[in-house]
Structures are given as C-alpha cells and as structure tokens.
PDB file of C-alpha atoms in Angstrom:
ATOM      1  CA  MET D   1      16.782  19.422  20.563  1.00 57.00           C
ATOM      2  CA  LYS D   2      19.245  20.989  18.170  1.00 63.00           C
ATOM      3  CA  SER D   3      16.799  23.021  16.135  1.00 76.00           C
ATOM      4  CA  ILE D   4      13.284  24.272  16.692  1.00 87.00           C
ATOM      5  CA  GLU D   5      13.011  24.460  12.924  1.00 88.00           C
ATOM      6  CA  SER D   6      12.799  20.669  12.645  1.00 90.00           C
ATOM      7  CA  LEU D   7       9.932  20.654  15.129  1.00 91.00           C
ATOM      8  CA  ARG D   8       8.089  23.268  13.073  1.00 90.00           C
ATOM      9  CA  TYR D   9       8.552  21.196   9.910  1.00 92.00           C
ATOM     10  CA  PHE D  10       7.222  18.123  11.696  1.00 92.00           C
ATOM     11  CA  ILE D  11       4.132  19.992  12.939  1.00 92.00           C
ATOM     12  CA  ALA D  12       3.451  21.353   9.446  1.00 91.00           C
ATOM     13  CA  THR D  13       3.730  17.830   8.014  1.00 91.00           C
ATOM     14  CA  VAL D  14       1.187  16.462  10.468  1.00 91.00           C
ATOM     15  CA  LYS D  15      -1.212  19.346   9.903  1.00 90.00           C
ATOM     16  CA  GLN D  16      -0.990  19.123   6.109  1.00 89.00           C
ATOM     17  CA  GLY D  17      -1.106  15.320   6.030  1.00 88.00           C
ATOM     18  CA  SER D  18       1.894  14.755   3.721  1.00 88.00           C
ATOM     19  CA  PHE D  19       5.449  15.845   3.002  1.00 89.00           C
ATOM     20  CA  SER D  20       4.489  17.395  -0.327  1.00 89.00           C
ATOM     21  CA  ALA D  21       1.624  19.456   1.136  1.00 89.00           C
ATOM     22  CA  ALA D  22       3.864  20.701   3.960  1.00 89.00           C
ATOM     23  CA  ALA D  23       6.596  21.576   1.458  1.00 89.00           C
ATOM     24  CA  GLU D  24       4.089  23.581  -0.600  1.00 88.00           C
ATOM     25  CA  GLN D  25       2.857  25.472   2.434  1.00 86.00           C
ATOM     26  CA  LEU D  26       6.368  26.301   3.674  1.00 86.00           C
ATOM     27  CA  ASN D  27       7.667  26.918   0.145  1.00 86.00           C
ATOM     28  CA  VAL D  28      10.571  24.487   0.512  1.00 88.00           C
ATOM     29  CA  ALA D  29      11.624  21.278  -1.206  1.00 90.00           C
ATOM     30  CA  VAL D  30      10.030  17.968  -0.182  1.00 89.00           C
ATOM     31  CA  SER D  31      13.504  16.639   0.552  1.00 90.00           C
ATOM     32  CA  SER D  32      13.978  19.415   3.098  1.00 90.00           C
ATOM     33  CA  ILE D  33      10.806  18.407   4.931  1.00 90.00           C
ATOM     34  CA  SER D  34      11.868  14.760   4.958  1.00 90.00           C
ATOM     35  CA  ARG D  35      15.357  15.614   6.210  1.00 91.00           C
ATOM     36  CA  HIS D  36      14.041  17.672   9.148  1.00 91.00           C
ATOM     37  CA  VAL D  37      11.571  14.989  10.199  1.00 91.00           C
ATOM     38  CA  GLN D  38      14.332  12.377  10.068  1.00 91.00           C
ATOM     39  CA  GLN D  39      16.564  14.655  12.135  1.00 91.00           C
ATOM     40  CA  LEU D  40      13.831  14.955  14.763  1.00 91.00           C
ATOM     41  CA  GLU D  41      13.333  11.164  14.863  1.00 91.00           C
ATOM     42  CA  LYS D  42      17.065  10.751  15.257  1.00 90.00           C
ATOM     43  CA  GLU D  43      17.150  13.108  18.231  1.00 90.00           C
ATOM     44  CA  PHE D  44      14.275  11.289  19.955  1.00 90.00           C
ATOM     45  CA  ASN D  45      15.710   7.935  18.870  1.00 91.00           C
ATOM     46  CA  CYS D  46      12.310   6.615  17.789  1.00 91.00           C
ATOM     47  CA  PRO D  47       9.936   6.927  14.828  1.00 91.00           C
ATOM     48  CA  LEU D  48       7.354   9.703  14.956  1.00 91.00           C
ATOM     49  CA  LEU D  49       5.496   8.940  11.723  1.00 91.00           C
ATOM     50  CA  ILE D  50       4.161   5.760  10.176  1.00 88.00           C
ATOM     51  CA  ARG D  51       4.635   6.219   6.457  1.00 81.00           C
ATOM     52  CA  HIS D  52       1.907   4.697   4.304  1.00 75.00           C
ATOM     53  CA  THR D  53       1.646   4.880   0.532  1.00 67.00           C
ATOM     54  CA  ARG D  54      -0.938   7.679   0.452  1.00 71.00           C
ATOM     55  CA  ARG D  55      -1.041   9.021   3.982  1.00 76.00           C
ATOM     56  CA  LEU D  56       0.909   9.508   7.178  1.00 83.00           C
ATOM     57  CA  SER D  57      -0.089   8.554  10.699  1.00 88.00           C
ATOM     58  CA  LEU D  58       1.482   9.302  14.052  1.00 91.00           C
ATOM     59  CA  THR D  59       3.099   6.868  16.416  1.00 91.00           C
ATOM     60  CA  GLU D  60       2.276   7.178  20.101  1.00 92.00           C
ATOM     61  CA  THR D  61       5.473   9.169  20.633  1.00 92.00           C
ATOM     62  CA  GLY D  62       4.711  11.211  17.534  1.00 91.00           C
ATOM     63  CA  GLN D  63       1.342  12.222  18.948  1.00 92.00           C
ATOM     64  CA  HIS D  64       3.011  13.389  22.169  1.00 92.00           C
ATOM     65  CA  VAL D  65       5.709  15.325  20.283  1.00 92.00           C
ATOM     66  CA  TYR D  66       3.092  16.902  18.013  1.00 92.00           C
ATOM     67  CA  HIS D  67       0.851  18.221  20.822  1.00 92.00           C
ATOM     68  CA  GLN D  68       3.726  19.343  23.034  1.00 92.00           C
ATOM     69  CA  GLY D  69       5.488  20.847  20.015  1.00 91.00           C
ATOM     70  CA  ILE D  70       2.527  23.088  19.217  1.00 92.00           C
ATOM     71  CA  ALA D  71       2.626  24.495  22.763  1.00 91.00           C
ATOM     72  CA  ILE D  72       6.413  24.933  22.653  1.00 92.00           C
ATOM     73  CA  CYS D  73       6.325  26.770  19.309  1.00 90.00           C
ATOM     74  CA  ALA D  74       3.531  29.030  20.575  1.00 90.00           C
ATOM     75  CA  GLN D  75       5.596  29.944  23.633  1.00 91.00           C
ATOM     76  CA  ILE D  76       8.653  30.661  21.506  1.00 90.00           C
ATOM     77  CA  ASP D  77       6.598  32.877  19.168  1.00 87.00           C
ATOM     78  CA  GLN D  78       5.236  34.766  22.163  1.00 88.00           C
ATOM     79  CA  LEU D  79       8.748  35.218  23.543  1.00 88.00           C
ATOM     80  CA  VAL D  80       9.963  36.580  20.204  1.00 84.00           C
ATOM     81  CA  ASP D  81       7.064  39.076  20.116  1.00 79.00           C
ATOM     82  CA  GLU D  82       7.752  40.198  23.684  1.00 80.00           C
ATOM     83  CA  ILE D  83      11.456  40.729  22.980  1.00 82.00           C
ATOM     84  CA  ALA D  84      10.643  42.679  19.816  1.00 72.00           C
ATOM     85  CA  LEU D  85       8.174  44.833  21.736  1.00 71.00           C
ATOM     86  CA  HIS D  86      10.731  45.438  24.485  1.00 70.00           C
ATOM     87  CA  GLN D  87      13.363  46.519  21.963  1.00 70.00           C
ATOM     88  CA  GLN D  88      10.883  48.886  20.328  1.00 71.00           C
ATOM     89  CA  ARG D  89       9.452  50.260  23.568  1.00 71.00           C
ATOM     90  CA  VAL D  90       8.518  53.911  23.640  1.00 74.00           C
ATOM     91  CA  GLN D  91      10.143  55.911  26.393  1.00 77.00           C
ATOM     92  CA  GLY D  92      11.144  59.466  27.191  1.00 82.00           C
ATOM     93  CA  HIS D  93       9.300  62.753  27.636  1.00 86.00           C
ATOM     94  CA  VAL D  94       6.826  64.074  25.044  1.00 88.00           C
ATOM     95  CA  LYS D  95       5.464  67.621  25.124  1.00 89.00           C
ATOM     96  CA  ILE D  96       2.127  68.281  23.437  1.00 89.00           C
ATOM     97  CA  SER D  97       0.485  71.634  22.778  1.00 87.00           C
ATOM     98  CA  ALA D  98      -3.250  71.603  22.081  1.00 86.00           C
ATOM     99  CA  PRO D  99      -6.299  73.883  22.378  1.00 81.00           C
ATOM    100  CA  LEU D 100      -7.946  73.658  25.792  1.00 79.00           C
ATOM    101  CA  TRP D 101     -11.286  72.200  24.682  1.00 76.00           C
ATOM    102  CA  TYR D 102      -9.697  69.706  22.256  1.00 80.00           C
ATOM    103  CA  GLY D 103      -7.029  68.582  24.699  1.00 84.00           C
ATOM    104  CA  THR D 104      -9.601  68.175  27.460  1.00 81.00           C
ATOM    105  CA  HIS D 105     -12.183  66.185  25.515  1.00 78.00           C
ATOM    106  CA  TYR D 106     -10.143  64.324  22.887  1.00 82.00           C
ATOM    107  CA  ILE D 107      -6.523  63.951  24.064  1.00 89.00           C
ATOM    108  CA  ALA D 108      -6.556  63.666  27.870  1.00 90.00           C
ATOM    109  CA  PRO D 109      -9.010  60.702  27.943  1.00 89.00           C
ATOM    110  CA  LEU D 110      -6.602  58.666  25.773  1.00 89.00           C
ATOM    111  CA  LEU D 111      -3.481  59.244  27.857  1.00 92.00           C
ATOM    112  CA  PRO D 112      -4.060  56.686  30.684  1.00 92.00           C
ATOM    113  CA  ALA D 113      -4.275  53.817  28.173  1.00 91.00           C
ATOM    114  CA  LEU D 114      -1.146  55.126  26.451  1.00 88.00           C
ATOM    115  CA  GLN D 115       0.717  55.189  29.759  1.00 88.00           C
ATOM    116  CA  GLN D 116      -0.343  51.621  30.533  1.00 88.00           C
ATOM    117  CA  GLN D 117       0.986  50.483  27.162  1.00 84.00           C
ATOM    118  CA  TRP D 118       4.243  52.458  27.456  1.00 84.00           C
ATOM    119  CA  PRO D 119       4.967  52.898  31.203  1.00 86.00           C
ATOM    120  CA  ASP D 120       8.360  54.495  30.512  1.00 83.00           C
ATOM    121  CA  LEU D 121       6.710  57.373  28.633  1.00 86.00           C
ATOM    122  CA  THR D 122       5.994  60.690  30.381  1.00 90.00           C
ATOM    123  CA  ILE D 123       3.801  63.383  28.844  1.00 91.00           C
ATOM    124  CA  TYR D 124       3.355  67.104  29.332  1.00 91.00           C
ATOM    125  CA  LEU D 125       0.093  68.406  27.868  1.00 90.00           C
ATOM    126  CA  ASN D 126      -0.004  72.177  27.508  1.00 87.00           C
ATOM    127  CA  TYR D 127      -3.349  73.847  26.880  1.00 82.00           C
ATOM    128  CA  SER D 128      -2.854  76.883  24.691  1.00 71.00           C
ATOM    129  CA  ASP D 129      -4.850  78.624  21.972  1.00 61.00           C
ATOM    130  CA  GLU D 130      -2.019  81.081  21.429  1.00 63.00           C
ATOM    131  CA  GLU D 131      -0.122  81.226  18.181  1.00 62.00           C
ATOM    132  CA  LEU D 132       3.129  79.365  18.803  1.00 63.00           C
ATOM    133  CA  ASP D 133       6.265  79.257  16.727  1.00 64.00           C
ATOM    134  CA  PRO D 134       7.125  75.555  16.171  1.00 63.00           C
ATOM    135  CA  TYR D 135      10.723  76.554  15.480  1.00 62.00           C
ATOM    136  CA  GLY D 136      11.162  78.285  18.802  1.00 61.00           C
ATOM    137  CA  ALA D 137       8.708  76.681  21.223  1.00 62.00           C
ATOM    138  CA  ASP D 138       9.730  73.532  23.039  1.00 74.00           C
ATOM    139  CA  TYR D 139       7.012  71.083  21.965  1.00 81.00           C
ATOM    140  CA  ASP D 140       7.117  67.811  20.077  1.00 82.00           C
ATOM    141  CA  ILE D 141       3.500  67.741  18.877  1.00 84.00           C
ATOM    142  CA  TYR D 142       1.232  70.667  18.026  1.00 82.00           C
ATOM    143  CA  VAL D 143      -2.523  70.225  17.679  1.00 83.00           C
ATOM    144  CA  ARG D 144      -4.174  73.165  15.957  1.00 76.00           C
ATOM    145  CA  ILE D 145      -7.568  73.866  14.404  1.00 69.00           C
ATOM    146  CA  GLU D 146      -6.311  75.292  11.129  1.00 65.00           C
ATOM    147  CA  ASP D 147      -4.671  74.481   7.818  1.00 61.00           C
ATOM    148  CA  TYR D 148      -0.903  74.377   8.163  1.00 59.00           C
ATOM    149  CA  SER D 149       1.057  74.611   4.932  1.00 60.00           C
ATOM    150  CA  ASP D 150       4.657  74.713   6.170  1.00 60.00           C
ATOM    151  CA  SER D 151       6.395  71.991   4.147  1.00 58.00           C
ATOM    152  CA  SER D 152       9.128  71.579   6.758  1.00 61.00           C
ATOM    153  CA  PHE D 153       6.677  69.990   9.212  1.00 65.00           C
ATOM    154  CA  ILE D 154       4.718  66.751   9.094  1.00 71.00           C
ATOM    155  CA  ALA D 155       1.020  67.596   9.394  1.00 74.00           C
ATOM    156  CA  ARG D 156      -1.751  65.023   9.639  1.00 76.00           C
ATOM    157  CA  PRO D 157      -5.514  65.535  10.006  1.00 75.00           C
ATOM    158  CA  LEU D 158      -6.792  64.030  13.245  1.00 77.00           C
ATOM    159  CA  GLN D 159     -10.559  64.072  12.857  1.00 73.00           C
ATOM    160  CA  HIS D 160     -13.491  66.069  11.580  1.00 76.00           C
ATOM    161  CA  ILE D 161     -15.075  68.313  14.207  1.00 77.00           C
ATOM    162  CA  GLU D 162     -18.720  69.291  13.843  1.00 82.00           C
ATOM    163  CA  TYR D 163     -19.498  72.878  14.824  1.00 85.00           C
ATOM    164  CA  TRP D 164     -22.809  74.230  16.112  1.00 88.00           C
ATOM    165  CA  THR D 165     -24.059  77.789  16.433  1.00 88.00           C
ATOM    166  CA  CYS D 166     -25.493  78.322  19.891  1.00 90.00           C
ATOM    167  CA  ALA D 167     -26.810  80.988  22.226  1.00 92.00           C
ATOM    168  CA  SER D 168     -28.527  81.208  25.596  1.00 91.00           C
ATOM    169  CA  ALA D 169     -32.295  80.873  25.841  1.00 89.00           C
ATOM    170  CA  ASN D 170     -32.538  84.361  27.375  1.00 91.00           C
ATOM    171  CA  TYR D 171     -30.668  85.928  24.480  1.00 93.00           C
ATOM    172  CA  LEU D 172     -32.832  84.217  21.836  1.00 91.00           C
ATOM    173  CA  ALA D 173     -36.012  85.204  23.666  1.00 91.00           C
ATOM    174  CA  THR D 174     -35.270  88.907  23.295  1.00 91.00           C
ATOM    175  CA  ALA D 175     -33.282  88.996  20.041  1.00 91.00           C
ATOM    176  CA  ALA D 176     -34.508  89.147  16.452  1.00 90.00           C
ATOM    177  CA  PRO D 177     -36.110  85.973  15.057  1.00 90.00           C
ATOM    178  CA  LEU D 178     -33.642  83.424  13.733  1.00 87.00           C
ATOM    179  CA  HIS D 179     -34.838  81.089  10.968  1.00 85.00           C
ATOM    180  CA  GLN D 180     -31.967  80.913   8.472  1.00 84.00           C
ATOM    181  CA  PRO D 181     -28.252  81.796   8.332  1.00 85.00           C
ATOM    182  CA  ALA D 182     -28.924  85.239   6.801  1.00 85.00           C
ATOM    183  CA  ASP D 183     -30.781  86.220   9.992  1.00 88.00           C
ATOM    184  CA  LEU D 184     -27.480  86.017  11.910  1.00 88.00           C
ATOM    185  CA  GLU D 185     -26.517  89.387  10.453  1.00 86.00           C
ATOM    186  CA  GLN D 186     -29.044  90.967  12.839  1.00 88.00           C
ATOM    187  CA  HIS D 187     -27.472  89.380  15.920  1.00 91.00           C
ATOM    188  CA  GLN D 188     -24.556  89.863  18.274  1.00 91.00           C
ATOM    189  CA  LEU D 189     -21.845  87.470  17.151  1.00 91.00           C
ATOM    190  CA  LEU D 190     -18.821  86.088  19.011  1.00 91.00           C
ATOM    191  CA  ALA D 191     -15.755  85.270  16.900  1.00 87.00           C
ATOM    192  CA  GLN D 192     -13.249  82.485  17.493  1.00 80.00           C
ATOM    193  CA  HIS D 193      -9.590  83.457  17.114  1.00 72.00           C
ATOM    194  CA  PHE D 194      -7.225  80.796  15.791  1.00 61.00           C
ATOM    195  CA  ARG D 195      -4.025  81.943  14.075  1.00 55.00           C
ATOM    196  CA  HIS D 196      -6.101  84.836  12.762  1.00 52.00           C
ATOM    197  CA  ILE D 197      -9.577  86.021  13.654  1.00 50.00           C
ATOM    198  CA  SER D 198     -12.148  83.988  11.758  1.00 57.00           C
ATOM    199  CA  THR D 199     -13.924  86.506   9.514  1.00 70.00           C
ATOM    200  CA  GLN D 200     -16.661  84.250   8.126  1.00 80.00           C
ATOM    201  CA  TRP D 201     -18.988  81.476   9.107  1.00 84.00           C
ATOM    202  CA  TYR D 202     -19.998  79.106   6.331  1.00 81.00           C
ATOM    203  CA  PHE D 203     -23.311  77.278   6.153  1.00 82.00           C
ATOM    204  CA  GLU D 204     -24.413  74.604   3.705  1.00 79.00           C
ATOM    205  CA  GLN D 205     -28.087  74.096   2.952  1.00 74.00           C
ATOM    206  CA  THR D 206     -29.742  71.325   0.947  1.00 71.00           C
ATOM    207  CA  GLN D 207     -32.983  71.969  -0.904  1.00 68.00           C
ATOM    208  CA  THR D 208     -35.431  69.231   0.104  1.00 67.00           C
ATOM    209  CA  GLN D 209     -37.032  68.803  -3.321  1.00 67.00           C
ATOM    210  CA  THR D 210     -34.029  69.253  -5.600  1.00 66.00           C
ATOM    211  CA  GLU D 211     -31.267  67.989  -3.259  1.00 66.00           C
ATOM    212  CA  ILE D 212     -29.170  70.924  -4.497  1.00 71.00           C
ATOM    213  CA  LYS D 213     -26.659  72.188  -1.949  1.00 72.00           C
ATOM    214  CA  THR D 214     -26.048  75.893  -1.556  1.00 75.00           C
ATOM    215  CA  LYS D 215     -23.414  77.613   0.570  1.00 79.00           C
ATOM    216  CA  GLN D 216     -23.810  80.843   2.442  1.00 80.00           C
ATOM    217  CA  LYS D 217     -21.264  82.829   4.416  1.00 81.00           C
ATOM    218  CA  ILE D 218     -21.810  85.250   7.264  1.00 82.00           C
ATOM    219  CA  GLU D 219     -19.287  88.045   7.814  1.00 80.00           C
ATOM    220  CA  LEU D 220     -17.952  88.436  11.348  1.00 80.00           C
ATOM    221  CA  ASN D 221     -16.412  91.877  10.910  1.00 75.00           C
ATOM    222  CA  ALA D 222     -19.017  93.329  13.270  1.00 74.00           C
ATOM    223  CA  ALA D 223     -18.452  90.741  16.016  1.00 85.00           C
ATOM    224  CA  TRP D 224     -18.345  92.614  19.307  1.00 88.00           C
ATOM    225  CA  LEU D 225     -16.165  89.982  21.002  1.00 89.00           C
ATOM    226  CA  SER D 226     -13.358  87.792  19.673  1.00 85.00           C
ATOM    227  CA  SER D 227     -11.145  85.465  21.674  1.00 85.00           C
ATOM    228  CA  ASN D 228      -8.621  82.700  21.232  1.00 76.00           C
ATOM    229  CA  SER D 229     -10.364  80.804  24.041  1.00 80.00           C
ATOM    230  CA  SER D 230     -13.432  78.817  23.092  1.00 82.00           C
ATOM    231  CA  LEU D 231     -14.283  78.474  26.788  1.00 84.00           C
ATOM    232  CA  ALA D 232     -14.325  82.257  27.184  1.00 88.00           C
ATOM    233  CA  LEU D 233     -16.682  82.562  24.216  1.00 89.00           C
ATOM    234  CA  LEU D 234     -18.894  79.840  25.649  1.00 90.00           C
ATOM    235  CA  GLU D 235     -19.146  81.678  28.967  1.00 91.00           C
ATOM    236  CA  ALA D 236     -19.976  84.921  27.165  1.00 93.00           C
ATOM    237  CA  ALA D 237     -22.726  83.163  25.217  1.00 92.00           C
ATOM    238  CA  LEU D 238     -24.126  81.593  28.397  1.00 91.00           C
ATOM    239  CA  GLN D 239     -24.324  85.077  29.908  1.00 92.00           C
ATOM    240  CA  ASP D 240     -26.561  86.229  27.036  1.00 93.00           C
ATOM    241  CA  GLY D 241     -23.702  87.779  25.082  1.00 93.00           C
ATOM    242  CA  GLY D 242     -24.792  86.574  21.655  1.00 93.00           C
ATOM    243  CA  ILE D 243     -24.338  83.725  19.218  1.00 93.00           C
ATOM    244  CA  VAL D 244     -21.125  81.696  18.974  1.00 92.00           C
ATOM    245  CA  LEU D 245     -19.874  78.851  16.767  1.00 88.00           C
ATOM    246  CA  LEU D 246     -18.407  76.065  18.902  1.00 87.00           C
ATOM    247  CA  PRO D 247     -17.526  72.355  18.626  1.00 84.00           C
ATOM    248  CA  HIS D 248     -20.655  70.284  19.237  1.00 84.00           C
ATOM    249  CA  HIS D 249     -18.875  68.262  21.936  1.00 81.00           C
ATOM    250  CA  MET D 250     -18.404  71.426  23.985  1.00 83.00           C
ATOM    251  CA  VAL D 251     -21.993  72.546  23.476  1.00 87.00           C
ATOM    252  CA  ILE D 252     -23.410  69.185  24.577  1.00 86.00           C
ATOM    253  CA  ALA D 253     -21.148  69.153  27.639  1.00 82.00           C
ATOM    254  CA  ALA D 254     -22.317  72.662  28.577  1.00 83.00           C
ATOM    255  CA  ILE D 255     -25.976  71.664  28.233  1.00 84.00           C
ATOM    256  CA  ASN D 256     -25.481  68.567  30.387  1.00 83.00           C
ATOM    257  CA  GLU D 257     -23.620  70.503  33.060  1.00 77.00           C
ATOM    258  CA  LYS D 258     -26.329  73.145  33.235  1.00 71.00           C
ATOM    259  CA  LYS D 259     -29.008  70.461  33.518  1.00 54.00           C
ATOM    260  CA  THR D 260     -27.226  68.947  36.523  1.00 46.00           C
ATOM    261  CA  GLY D 261     -26.600  72.329  38.102  1.00 44.00           C
ATOM    262  CA  THR D 262     -22.813  72.203  37.832  1.00 40.00           C
ATOM    263  CA  SER D 263     -20.766  75.162  36.724  1.00 37.00           C
ATOM    264  CA  ILE D 264     -18.580  75.300  33.642  1.00 36.00           C
ATOM    265  CA  LYS D 265     -14.909  75.781  34.331  1.00 31.00           C
TER     266      LYS D 265
END
C-alpha cells in the first residue's frame, strides 16, 4: 500500500455513507475522496465499493479492507503516540526542597507513580524549613508556605491547606477556659517560623443569624516558643507546652498515631 492516507479516506467514506459526507468531515474536496478510494481499489486490483445513486455499499473485499483498515489505522495512531511520548520523555535529576510535613504527606506519596511514568527520572527530596536562597542553593523546585513576590521566579499555588489550633488534653484541663479566639491571649502559644516568625493568627467567624463574617487576629509576640519545624512544635504541644496552629493533616495523623500507641517521629 503506497499511502495510509487513502485507507483513512476509504474508512471515512464508509463510516459517513457517502463521498460528500466524508469530504465534509475531513474538510477536503469530494474529488479528493473519490481519487483516494480509486487509488486504493487500483492497489488491491478489485472494487471495494458498489456505487448506487443515493448510497454506497461494500463489496466482500471492501468489507474485509474496511475492518482490517480500522485496526491498522488504530495501531499506526498508537505507534505515533508512543514515538511522540518517547521523544518527549522526562529524564535527568530533579532536586526538590520542601517543608518536612508537606513533603512527607503531600509530595512523597506521589513520587512512585511519577517514577513509573518517567523511569529515567531521578529525584532528590530535601526536607528543610530553613530560609534558602534560590539564587545560591542547588535546587530546581522550592515548595514554601508563604507568599513569594520575586518576579524573576515562576511561582504557582499548589493547594489550600487548612490549619487547626490544637493542644494536649492535659494542657486544656489545667489552662484557662477556651471558648473563642480572644481567649487564646490567656494561653501559652507556640509560633511557627517560616521566612519570618508569624506574629499573628487570624480567625474568621460567621454570625449564625446574620451570616456576617468577622475577622479577629491574635498577636503571637508573647509566644514562649517559636520554631521553623512544625514537627518540633507538635511535639511541644503534645508534651503540654501550649496551643499551636498546624496543618489539619498533621493533627489528624498525630491523633491516629496516639490512638494506636505509635510514637510520632
């Protein structure tokens, strides 16, 4: 067969039921459809179509060519996709820097599937809450929990993280009552350190009757402990050190681990 294109035109003609309908679908002239079908009949040295006034029907050979042609075209399309994928394959070594809790719960679980898709790709995942200089540090991707305004870098939001305030049961049993955000000012607070120490916690409340939302902020200037490690703050809170604001995923994991008697590492 000189051209797979003629086979595709023939298949389109059979599916559409006429030369004109096939020409409209393929956005070509009717004469082009007719010429390709004739070329295919010439190569097989037998008629493939029985041409009636208002419709077309297949000869016995035409039926065989039609069904086999569909399979052949599908295989060729698959081959083209595989070659394109091979030419665009991802390979090399990628270095990622991410906070420990985020890298553990949100990045690491995705890496095995990525490796299966791109087996020539190797990854180094560095857990660090330290402030890093993207100009000097040797990383390709930085994941940070902060707003980054440097116009020389491409920054994209990954996902919204819900934060919960939490404390140990022993701490809450002996501390001042806690009913609303303003009561936090009477408690021991633990501050998360990103690029800078977080100096406020923000809370949004919705009035049940009016549906009006109000915002309230709590100052963290008096926080007795601050750290760039959310795991360190979690451990301090578990040891009755006070109240901390942490990603809900981490809090749930800590609760589940304590229920099963495992330790948090």
